Amino acid sequence: MANEITPAVRSELAPTGRLRVGINHGNFLLVTPGSSATDPRGVAPDLARELGRRLGVPVEFSKFDTAGGLADAVRSGAWDVAFLGAEPQRAAEIAFTAAYLEIPATYLVPAGSSIRSIAEVDREGVRISVSEKSAYELWLSRNIKHAQLIRTQGIDASFDTFVGQKMDALAGLKPRLLMDVAKLPGARLLDGQFTAVQQAIGTPRSRVAGARYLRDFVEDAKASGLVAKVIAGNGVRGVSVAPAAPV
């Protein structure tokens, strides 16, 4: 059960006596923009504080500006748990829970574009601007066969590149693209989604007992309504509570 705290669980998730949590400040859906690095607000920080409360240890936050930087920091031992998208490319080093929430990803196309559907994006000659090492960029890297991915350092840079270099499509999370499209007269979001980013909690793969506890914590947080509560409490739109993991 999620409330069973064994010595192994506590020593793996809080080996320093603190729960060191890595979060991506570049994802405005998970971390409230402008949040303090040491006392952040948002869905991910709220869940992290509840996790720390259950473990009976204080929480210490580490700020990262991109998902890629957060994922790569597992190699330096910078965090004990991290809130980030669960992707196969990351699973070699990080043990993930099932998703606690899902975020649809789609494309924005410029005014006058002939592209009408998601399927039409993956064609020769099409250039897609995308934030490097984001969960949806990792998905596109596995699945795009004909179009060219133009990778940038961060979400803001992907928008600037899309506009400045007159790209054919901007890949991103739908809630962010809804903000971006309002800045570009005539631009459109394509219907549907090419993937849904599975936001999860991860810990280094070697921490087996800790990973098991985190999986139980996430399932309990979804079933009890905690995830829905923190989503609503932070006024986040465009995301949904992920379904229960298969038994």
PDB file of C-alpha atoms in Angstrom:
ATOM      1  CA  MET A   1       0.000   0.000   0.000  1.00  0.00           C
ATOM      2  CA  ALA A   2       1.064   3.598  -0.586  1.00  0.00           C
ATOM      3  CA  ASN A   3       1.206   4.355   3.150  1.00  0.00           C
ATOM      4  CA  GLU A   4       3.664   1.573   4.043  1.00  0.00           C
ATOM      5  CA  ILE A   5       6.979   3.314   4.700  1.00  0.00           C
ATOM      6  CA  THR A   6       9.726   0.745   5.164  1.00  0.00           C
ATOM      7  CA  PRO A   7      13.304   1.675   6.104  1.00  0.00           C
ATOM      8  CA  ALA A   8      14.357   0.729   2.560  1.00  0.00           C
ATOM      9  CA  VAL A   9      11.788   3.089   1.041  1.00  0.00           C
ATOM     10  CA  ARG A  10      12.847   6.028   3.183  1.00  0.00           C
ATOM     11  CA  SER A  11      16.573   5.398   2.676  1.00  0.00           C
ATOM     12  CA  GLU A  12      16.145   5.204  -1.109  1.00  0.00           C
ATOM     13  CA  LEU A  13      13.822   8.179  -1.571  1.00  0.00           C
ATOM     14  CA  ALA A  14      15.403  10.414   1.063  1.00  0.00           C
ATOM     15  CA  PRO A  15      18.961   9.171   1.595  1.00  0.00           C
ATOM     16  CA  THR A  16      20.079  12.584   2.883  1.00  0.00           C
ATOM     17  CA  GLY A  17      17.124  12.908   5.244  1.00  0.00           C
ATOM     18  CA  ARG A  18      15.400  15.189   2.729  1.00  0.00           C
ATOM     19  CA  LEU A  19      13.295  14.401  -0.334  1.00  0.00           C
ATOM     20  CA  ARG A  20      15.252  16.100  -3.115  1.00  0.00           C
ATOM     21  CA  VAL A  21      12.755  16.824  -5.898  1.00  0.00           C
ATOM     22  CA  GLY A  22      13.654  17.868  -9.435  1.00  0.00           C
ATOM     23  CA  ILE A  23      10.997  19.805 -11.362  1.00  0.00           C
ATOM     24  CA  ASN A  24      10.901  21.431 -14.778  1.00  0.00           C
ATOM     25  CA  HIS A  25      10.045  25.133 -14.483  1.00  0.00           C
ATOM     26  CA  GLY A  26       9.759  25.223 -18.266  1.00  0.00           C
ATOM     27  CA  ASN A  27       6.463  23.313 -18.089  1.00  0.00           C
ATOM     28  CA  PHE A  28       3.926  25.932 -17.017  1.00  0.00           C
ATOM     29  CA  LEU A  29       1.254  23.239 -16.615  1.00  0.00           C
ATOM     30  CA  LEU A  30       3.199  21.586 -13.805  1.00  0.00           C
ATOM     31  CA  VAL A  31       4.928  24.601 -12.240  1.00  0.00           C
ATOM     32  CA  THR A  32       3.281  28.011 -11.898  1.00  0.00           C
ATOM     33  CA  PRO A  33       5.227  30.551 -14.014  1.00  0.00           C
ATOM     34  CA  GLY A  34       7.407  32.832 -11.931  1.00  0.00           C
ATOM     35  CA  SER A  35       7.573  30.328  -9.076  1.00  0.00           C
ATOM     36  CA  SER A  36      10.401  30.467  -6.597  1.00  0.00           C
ATOM     37  CA  ALA A  37      13.169  27.928  -7.198  1.00  0.00           C
ATOM     38  CA  THR A  38      13.134  26.907  -3.543  1.00  0.00           C
ATOM     39  CA  ASP A  39       9.390  27.213  -2.835  1.00  0.00           C
ATOM     40  CA  PRO A  40       7.636  26.582  -6.178  1.00  0.00           C
ATOM     41  CA  ARG A  41       3.894  26.391  -6.777  1.00  0.00           C
ATOM     42  CA  GLY A  42       1.895  24.190  -9.078  1.00  0.00           C
ATOM     43  CA  VAL A  43       0.677  20.646  -9.614  1.00  0.00           C
ATOM     44  CA  ALA A  44       4.098  18.983  -9.370  1.00  0.00           C
ATOM     45  CA  PRO A  45       5.270  20.875  -6.257  1.00  0.00           C
ATOM     46  CA  ASP A  46       1.952  20.181  -4.506  1.00  0.00           C
ATOM     47  CA  LEU A  47       2.231  16.455  -5.182  1.00  0.00           C
ATOM     48  CA  ALA A  48       5.871  16.515  -4.086  1.00  0.00           C
ATOM     49  CA  ARG A  49       4.932  18.123  -0.776  1.00  0.00           C
ATOM     50  CA  GLU A  50       2.307  15.452  -0.173  1.00  0.00           C
ATOM     51  CA  LEU A  51       4.893  12.779  -0.947  1.00  0.00           C
ATOM     52  CA  GLY A  52       7.292  14.351   1.542  1.00  0.00           C
ATOM     53  CA  ARG A  53       4.535  14.544   4.141  1.00  0.00           C
ATOM     54  CA  ARG A  54       3.806  10.840   3.796  1.00  0.00           C
ATOM     55  CA  LEU A  55       7.493   9.977   4.010  1.00  0.00           C
ATOM     56  CA  GLY A  56       7.872  12.231   7.039  1.00  0.00           C
ATOM     57  CA  VAL A  57      10.775  14.206   5.589  1.00  0.00           C
ATOM     58  CA  PRO A  58      11.250  17.820   4.417  1.00  0.00           C
ATOM     59  CA  VAL A  59      11.207  18.536   0.681  1.00  0.00           C
ATOM     60  CA  GLU A  60      14.086  20.260  -1.085  1.00  0.00           C
ATOM     61  CA  PHE A  61      13.384  21.430  -4.645  1.00  0.00           C
ATOM     62  CA  SER A  62      15.835  21.661  -7.538  1.00  0.00           C
ATOM     63  CA  LYS A  63      14.942  23.909 -10.468  1.00  0.00           C
ATOM     64  CA  PHE A  64      15.479  22.867 -14.084  1.00  0.00           C
ATOM     65  CA  ASP A  65      14.527  24.912 -17.129  1.00  0.00           C
ATOM     66  CA  THR A  66      13.966  22.008 -19.525  1.00  0.00           C
ATOM     67  CA  ALA A  67      12.743  18.421 -19.355  1.00  0.00           C
ATOM     68  CA  GLY A  68      15.958  17.253 -20.995  1.00  0.00           C
ATOM     69  CA  GLY A  69      18.112  18.906 -18.364  1.00  0.00           C
ATOM     70  CA  LEU A  70      15.996  17.415 -15.613  1.00  0.00           C
ATOM     71  CA  ALA A  71      16.226  13.912 -17.085  1.00  0.00           C
ATOM     72  CA  ASP A  72      19.982  14.148 -17.704  1.00  0.00           C
ATOM     73  CA  ALA A  73      20.589  15.207 -14.095  1.00  0.00           C
ATOM     74  CA  VAL A  74      19.810  11.665 -12.930  1.00  0.00           C
ATOM     75  CA  ARG A  75      23.410  10.828 -13.854  1.00  0.00           C
ATOM     76  CA  SER A  76      24.826  13.320 -11.363  1.00  0.00           C
ATOM     77  CA  GLY A  77      22.489  12.289  -8.540  1.00  0.00           C
ATOM     78  CA  ALA A  78      20.986  15.778  -8.407  1.00  0.00           C
ATOM     79  CA  TRP A  79      17.559  14.555  -7.300  1.00  0.00           C
ATOM     80  CA  ASP A  80      15.876  11.619  -5.569  1.00  0.00           C
ATOM     81  CA  VAL A  81      12.580  11.935  -7.427  1.00  0.00           C
ATOM     82  CA  ALA A  82      11.659  13.935 -10.522  1.00  0.00           C
ATOM     83  CA  PHE A  83       8.386  14.976 -12.104  1.00  0.00           C
ATOM     84  CA  LEU A  84       8.684  14.525 -15.866  1.00  0.00           C
ATOM     85  CA  GLY A  85       7.284  12.776 -18.910  1.00  0.00           C
ATOM     86  CA  ALA A  86       7.765   9.010 -19.002  1.00  0.00           C
ATOM     87  CA  GLU A  87       9.537   8.178 -22.267  1.00  0.00           C
ATOM     88  CA  PRO A  88      11.368   4.990 -23.362  1.00  0.00           C
ATOM     89  CA  GLN A  89      14.584   6.926 -24.037  1.00  0.00           C
ATOM     90  CA  ARG A  90      14.667   7.939 -20.376  1.00  0.00           C
ATOM     91  CA  ALA A  91      13.653   4.583 -18.912  1.00  0.00           C
ATOM     92  CA  ALA A  92      17.155   3.115 -19.186  1.00  0.00           C
ATOM     93  CA  GLU A  93      18.210   5.300 -16.269  1.00  0.00           C
ATOM     94  CA  ILE A  94      14.940   6.275 -14.580  1.00  0.00           C
ATOM     95  CA  ALA A  95      12.256   4.039 -13.055  1.00  0.00           C
ATOM     96  CA  PHE A  96       8.897   5.644 -13.800  1.00  0.00           C
ATOM     97  CA  THR A  97       5.499   5.372 -12.217  1.00  0.00           C
ATOM     98  CA  ALA A  98       2.428   5.169 -14.395  1.00  0.00           C
ATOM     99  CA  ALA A  99       1.233   8.605 -15.497  1.00  0.00           C
ATOM    100  CA  TYR A 100      -0.598  10.807 -13.002  1.00  0.00           C
ATOM    101  CA  LEU A 101      -1.822  13.212 -15.705  1.00  0.00           C
ATOM    102  CA  GLU A 102      -1.868  13.410 -19.493  1.00  0.00           C
ATOM    103  CA  ILE A 103      -1.268  16.396 -21.762  1.00  0.00           C
ATOM    104  CA  PRO A 104      -2.231  16.248 -25.453  1.00  0.00           C
ATOM    105  CA  ALA A 105       0.418  17.299 -27.996  1.00  0.00           C
ATOM    106  CA  THR A 106      -0.357  18.614 -31.464  1.00  0.00           C
ATOM    107  CA  TYR A 107       0.888  21.071 -34.100  1.00  0.00           C
ATOM    108  CA  LEU A 108       0.415  24.742 -34.844  1.00  0.00           C
ATOM    109  CA  VAL A 109       0.651  25.727 -38.515  1.00  0.00           C
ATOM    110  CA  PRO A 110       1.037  29.261 -39.923  1.00  0.00           C
ATOM    111  CA  ALA A 111      -1.542  31.325 -41.758  1.00  0.00           C
ATOM    112  CA  GLY A 112      -2.070  30.074 -45.287  1.00  0.00           C
ATOM    113  CA  SER A 113      -0.669  26.606 -44.604  1.00  0.00           C
ATOM    114  CA  SER A 114      -1.947  23.813 -46.839  1.00  0.00           C
ATOM    115  CA  ILE A 115      -1.527  21.323 -43.986  1.00  0.00           C
ATOM    116  CA  ARG A 116      -4.972  20.327 -42.706  1.00  0.00           C
ATOM    117  CA  SER A 117      -4.359  17.240 -40.575  1.00  0.00           C
ATOM    118  CA  ILE A 118      -1.726  15.737 -38.301  1.00  0.00           C
ATOM    119  CA  ALA A 119      -1.074  12.965 -40.830  1.00  0.00           C
ATOM    120  CA  GLU A 120      -0.099  15.554 -43.442  1.00  0.00           C
ATOM    121  CA  VAL A 121       2.749  16.950 -41.336  1.00  0.00           C
ATOM    122  CA  ASP A 122       5.092  13.990 -41.825  1.00  0.00           C
ATOM    123  CA  ARG A 123       6.017  14.742 -45.439  1.00  0.00           C
ATOM    124  CA  GLU A 124       9.231  15.482 -47.290  1.00  0.00           C
ATOM    125  CA  GLY A 125      10.127  19.156 -47.149  1.00  0.00           C
ATOM    126  CA  VAL A 126       8.128  19.921 -43.993  1.00  0.00           C
ATOM    127  CA  ARG A 127      10.141  21.496 -41.170  1.00  0.00           C
ATOM    128  CA  ILE A 128       8.879  21.088 -37.590  1.00  0.00           C
ATOM    129  CA  SER A 129      10.147  23.324 -34.790  1.00  0.00           C
ATOM    130  CA  VAL A 130      10.269  21.462 -31.471  1.00  0.00           C
ATOM    131  CA  SER A 131      11.829  21.820 -28.023  1.00  0.00           C
ATOM    132  CA  GLU A 132      14.752  19.406 -27.760  1.00  0.00           C
ATOM    133  CA  LYS A 133      14.462  16.490 -25.324  1.00  0.00           C
ATOM    134  CA  SER A 134      10.868  17.326 -24.406  1.00  0.00           C
ATOM    135  CA  ALA A 135       8.695  14.235 -24.064  1.00  0.00           C
ATOM    136  CA  TYR A 136       6.882  15.015 -27.313  1.00  0.00           C
ATOM    137  CA  GLU A 137      10.192  15.607 -29.149  1.00  0.00           C
ATOM    138  CA  LEU A 138      11.330  12.155 -28.060  1.00  0.00           C
ATOM    139  CA  TRP A 139       8.068  10.730 -29.432  1.00  0.00           C
ATOM    140  CA  LEU A 140       8.505  12.578 -32.722  1.00  0.00           C
ATOM    141  CA  SER A 141      12.112  11.382 -32.986  1.00  0.00           C
ATOM    142  CA  ARG A 142      10.844   7.806 -32.843  1.00  0.00           C
ATOM    143  CA  ASN A 143       7.925   8.287 -35.222  1.00  0.00           C
ATOM    144  CA  ILE A 144       8.582  11.032 -37.793  1.00  0.00           C
ATOM    145  CA  LYS A 145       9.834   9.407 -41.007  1.00  0.00           C
ATOM    146  CA  HIS A 146       9.835  12.136 -43.673  1.00  0.00           C
ATOM    147  CA  ALA A 147       9.609  15.629 -42.158  1.00  0.00           C
ATOM    148  CA  GLN A 148      12.625  17.387 -40.637  1.00  0.00           C
ATOM    149  CA  LEU A 149      12.750  18.114 -36.913  1.00  0.00           C
ATOM    150  CA  ILE A 150      14.380  21.446 -36.033  1.00  0.00           C
ATOM    151  CA  ARG A 151      15.303  21.106 -32.362  1.00  0.00           C
ATOM    152  CA  THR A 152      15.654  24.133 -30.081  1.00  0.00           C
ATOM    153  CA  GLN A 153      16.728  24.803 -26.522  1.00  0.00           C
ATOM    154  CA  GLY A 154      13.397  25.171 -24.760  1.00  0.00           C
ATOM    155  CA  ILE A 155       9.762  25.870 -25.586  1.00  0.00           C
ATOM    156  CA  ASP A 156      10.082  29.630 -26.052  1.00  0.00           C
ATOM    157  CA  ALA A 157      12.924  29.084 -28.507  1.00  0.00           C
ATOM    158  CA  SER A 158      10.820  26.621 -30.502  1.00  0.00           C
ATOM    159  CA  PHE A 159       8.146  29.302 -30.947  1.00  0.00           C
ATOM    160  CA  ASP A 160      10.701  31.958 -31.878  1.00  0.00           C
ATOM    161  CA  THR A 161      12.317  29.602 -34.406  1.00  0.00           C
ATOM    162  CA  PHE A 162       8.946  28.660 -35.888  1.00  0.00           C
ATOM    163  CA  VAL A 163       8.123  32.326 -36.453  1.00  0.00           C
ATOM    164  CA  GLY A 164      11.581  33.660 -37.289  1.00  0.00           C
ATOM    165  CA  GLN A 165      12.559  30.910 -39.722  1.00  0.00           C
ATOM    166  CA  LYS A 166       9.065  30.486 -41.172  1.00  0.00           C
ATOM    167  CA  MET A 167       8.757  26.818 -40.229  1.00  0.00           C
ATOM    168  CA  ASP A 168       5.908  24.663 -41.511  1.00  0.00           C
ATOM    169  CA  ALA A 169       4.762  23.445 -38.083  1.00  0.00           C
ATOM    170  CA  LEU A 170       5.354  24.010 -34.384  1.00  0.00           C
ATOM    171  CA  ALA A 171       5.056  20.928 -32.190  1.00  0.00           C
ATOM    172  CA  GLY A 172       3.975  21.417 -28.612  1.00  0.00           C
ATOM    173  CA  LEU A 173       1.610  20.731 -25.774  1.00  0.00           C
ATOM    174  CA  LYS A 174      -1.901  21.822 -26.686  1.00  0.00           C
ATOM    175  CA  PRO A 175      -2.415  24.185 -23.708  1.00  0.00           C
ATOM    176  CA  ARG A 176       0.754  26.122 -24.629  1.00  0.00           C
ATOM    177  CA  LEU A 177      -0.092  26.145 -28.351  1.00  0.00           C
ATOM    178  CA  LEU A 178      -3.494  27.637 -27.556  1.00  0.00           C
ATOM    179  CA  MET A 179      -1.600  30.582 -26.089  1.00  0.00           C
ATOM    180  CA  ASP A 180       0.812  30.785 -29.019  1.00  0.00           C
ATOM    181  CA  VAL A 181      -1.859  30.687 -31.729  1.00  0.00           C
ATOM    182  CA  ALA A 182      -3.459  33.812 -30.269  1.00  0.00           C
ATOM    183  CA  LYS A 183      -0.265  35.739 -31.109  1.00  0.00           C
ATOM    184  CA  LEU A 184      -0.304  34.743 -34.791  1.00  0.00           C
ATOM    185  CA  PRO A 185      -3.239  35.981 -36.911  1.00  0.00           C
ATOM    186  CA  GLY A 186      -4.452  33.249 -39.236  1.00  0.00           C
ATOM    187  CA  ALA A 187      -2.442  30.465 -37.606  1.00  0.00           C
ATOM    188  CA  ARG A 188      -4.271  27.250 -36.703  1.00  0.00           C
ATOM    189  CA  LEU A 189      -3.990  24.297 -34.350  1.00  0.00           C
ATOM    190  CA  LEU A 190      -4.479  20.950 -36.034  1.00  0.00           C
ATOM    191  CA  ASP A 191      -7.324  18.840 -34.676  1.00  0.00           C
ATOM    192  CA  GLY A 192      -6.537  15.816 -32.542  1.00  0.00           C
ATOM    193  CA  GLN A 193      -3.186  14.879 -31.081  1.00  0.00           C
ATOM    194  CA  PHE A 194      -0.082  13.055 -32.263  1.00  0.00           C
ATOM    195  CA  THR A 195       0.551  11.833 -28.728  1.00  0.00           C
ATOM    196  CA  ALA A 196      -0.433  12.493 -25.130  1.00  0.00           C
ATOM    197  CA  VAL A 197       2.528  13.205 -22.877  1.00  0.00           C
ATOM    198  CA  GLN A 198       2.406  10.945 -19.841  1.00  0.00           C
ATOM    199  CA  GLN A 199       3.514  13.017 -16.868  1.00  0.00           C
ATOM    200  CA  ALA A 200       4.915  10.698 -14.217  1.00  0.00           C
ATOM    201  CA  ILE A 201       7.284  10.543 -11.247  1.00  0.00           C
ATOM    202  CA  GLY A 202      10.699   8.967 -11.625  1.00  0.00           C
ATOM    203  CA  THR A 203      13.566   7.856  -9.427  1.00  0.00           C
ATOM    204  CA  PRO A 204      16.964   6.369 -10.327  1.00  0.00           C
ATOM    205  CA  ARG A 205      16.529   2.787 -11.589  1.00  0.00           C
ATOM    206  CA  SER A 206      18.682   1.313  -8.812  1.00  0.00           C
ATOM    207  CA  ARG A 207      16.133   2.344  -6.163  1.00  0.00           C
ATOM    208  CA  VAL A 208      13.790  -0.610  -6.435  1.00  0.00           C
ATOM    209  CA  ALA A 209      11.909  -0.227  -3.151  1.00  0.00           C
ATOM    210  CA  GLY A 210      11.544   3.508  -3.704  1.00  0.00           C
ATOM    211  CA  ALA A 211      10.209   2.991  -7.217  1.00  0.00           C
ATOM    212  CA  ARG A 212       7.618   0.533  -5.957  1.00  0.00           C
ATOM    213  CA  TYR A 213       6.442   2.994  -3.323  1.00  0.00           C
ATOM    214  CA  LEU A 214       6.180   5.800  -5.886  1.00  0.00           C
ATOM    215  CA  ARG A 215       4.040   3.617  -8.159  1.00  0.00           C
ATOM    216  CA  ASP A 216       1.642   2.984  -5.277  1.00  0.00           C
ATOM    217  CA  PHE A 217       1.665   6.668  -4.331  1.00  0.00           C
ATOM    218  CA  VAL A 218       0.623   7.732  -7.824  1.00  0.00           C
ATOM    219  CA  GLU A 219      -2.192   5.189  -8.045  1.00  0.00           C
ATOM    220  CA  ASP A 220      -3.489   6.283  -4.643  1.00  0.00           C
ATOM    221  CA  ALA A 221      -3.227   9.967  -5.619  1.00  0.00           C
ATOM    222  CA  LYS A 222      -5.335   9.356  -8.717  1.00  0.00           C
ATOM    223  CA  ALA A 223      -7.917   7.120  -7.060  1.00  0.00           C
ATOM    224  CA  SER A 224      -8.369   9.371  -4.007  1.00  0.00           C
ATOM    225  CA  GLY A 225      -8.977  12.480  -6.109  1.00  0.00           C
ATOM    226  CA  LEU A 226      -5.752  14.181  -4.999  1.00  0.00           C
ATOM    227  CA  VAL A 227      -4.464  14.679  -8.541  1.00  0.00           C
ATOM    228  CA  ALA A 228      -7.798  16.154  -9.667  1.00  0.00           C
ATOM    229  CA  LYS A 229      -7.759  18.420  -6.605  1.00  0.00           C
ATOM    230  CA  VAL A 230      -4.293  19.860  -7.262  1.00  0.00           C
ATOM    231  CA  ILE A 231      -5.083  20.348 -10.963  1.00  0.00           C
ATOM    232  CA  ALA A 232      -8.222  22.304 -10.075  1.00  0.00           C
ATOM    233  CA  GLY A 233      -6.541  24.141  -7.204  1.00  0.00           C
ATOM    234  CA  ASN A 234      -3.843  25.460  -9.512  1.00  0.00           C
ATOM    235  CA  GLY A 235      -6.299  26.434 -12.241  1.00  0.00           C
ATOM    236  CA  VAL A 236      -4.611  24.257 -14.859  1.00  0.00           C
ATOM    237  CA  ARG A 237      -6.577  23.668 -18.057  1.00  0.00           C
ATOM    238  CA  GLY A 238      -6.074  21.293 -20.935  1.00  0.00           C
ATOM    239  CA  VAL A 239      -4.822  18.329 -18.897  1.00  0.00           C
ATOM    240  CA  SER A 240      -6.621  15.268 -17.559  1.00  0.00           C
ATOM    241  CA  VAL A 241      -6.064  12.803 -14.730  1.00  0.00           C
ATOM    242  CA  ALA A 242      -4.458   9.718 -16.202  1.00  0.00           C
ATOM    243  CA  PRO A 243      -6.377   6.445 -15.967  1.00  0.00           C
ATOM    244  CA  ALA A 244      -5.469   3.835 -13.370  1.00  0.00           C
ATOM    245  CA  ALA A 245      -2.523   1.659 -14.281  1.00  0.00           C
ATOM    246  CA  PRO A 246      -3.356  -1.875 -15.437  1.00  0.00           C
ATOM    247  CA  VAL A 247      -3.319  -4.337 -12.575  1.00  0.00           C
TER     248      VAL A 247
END
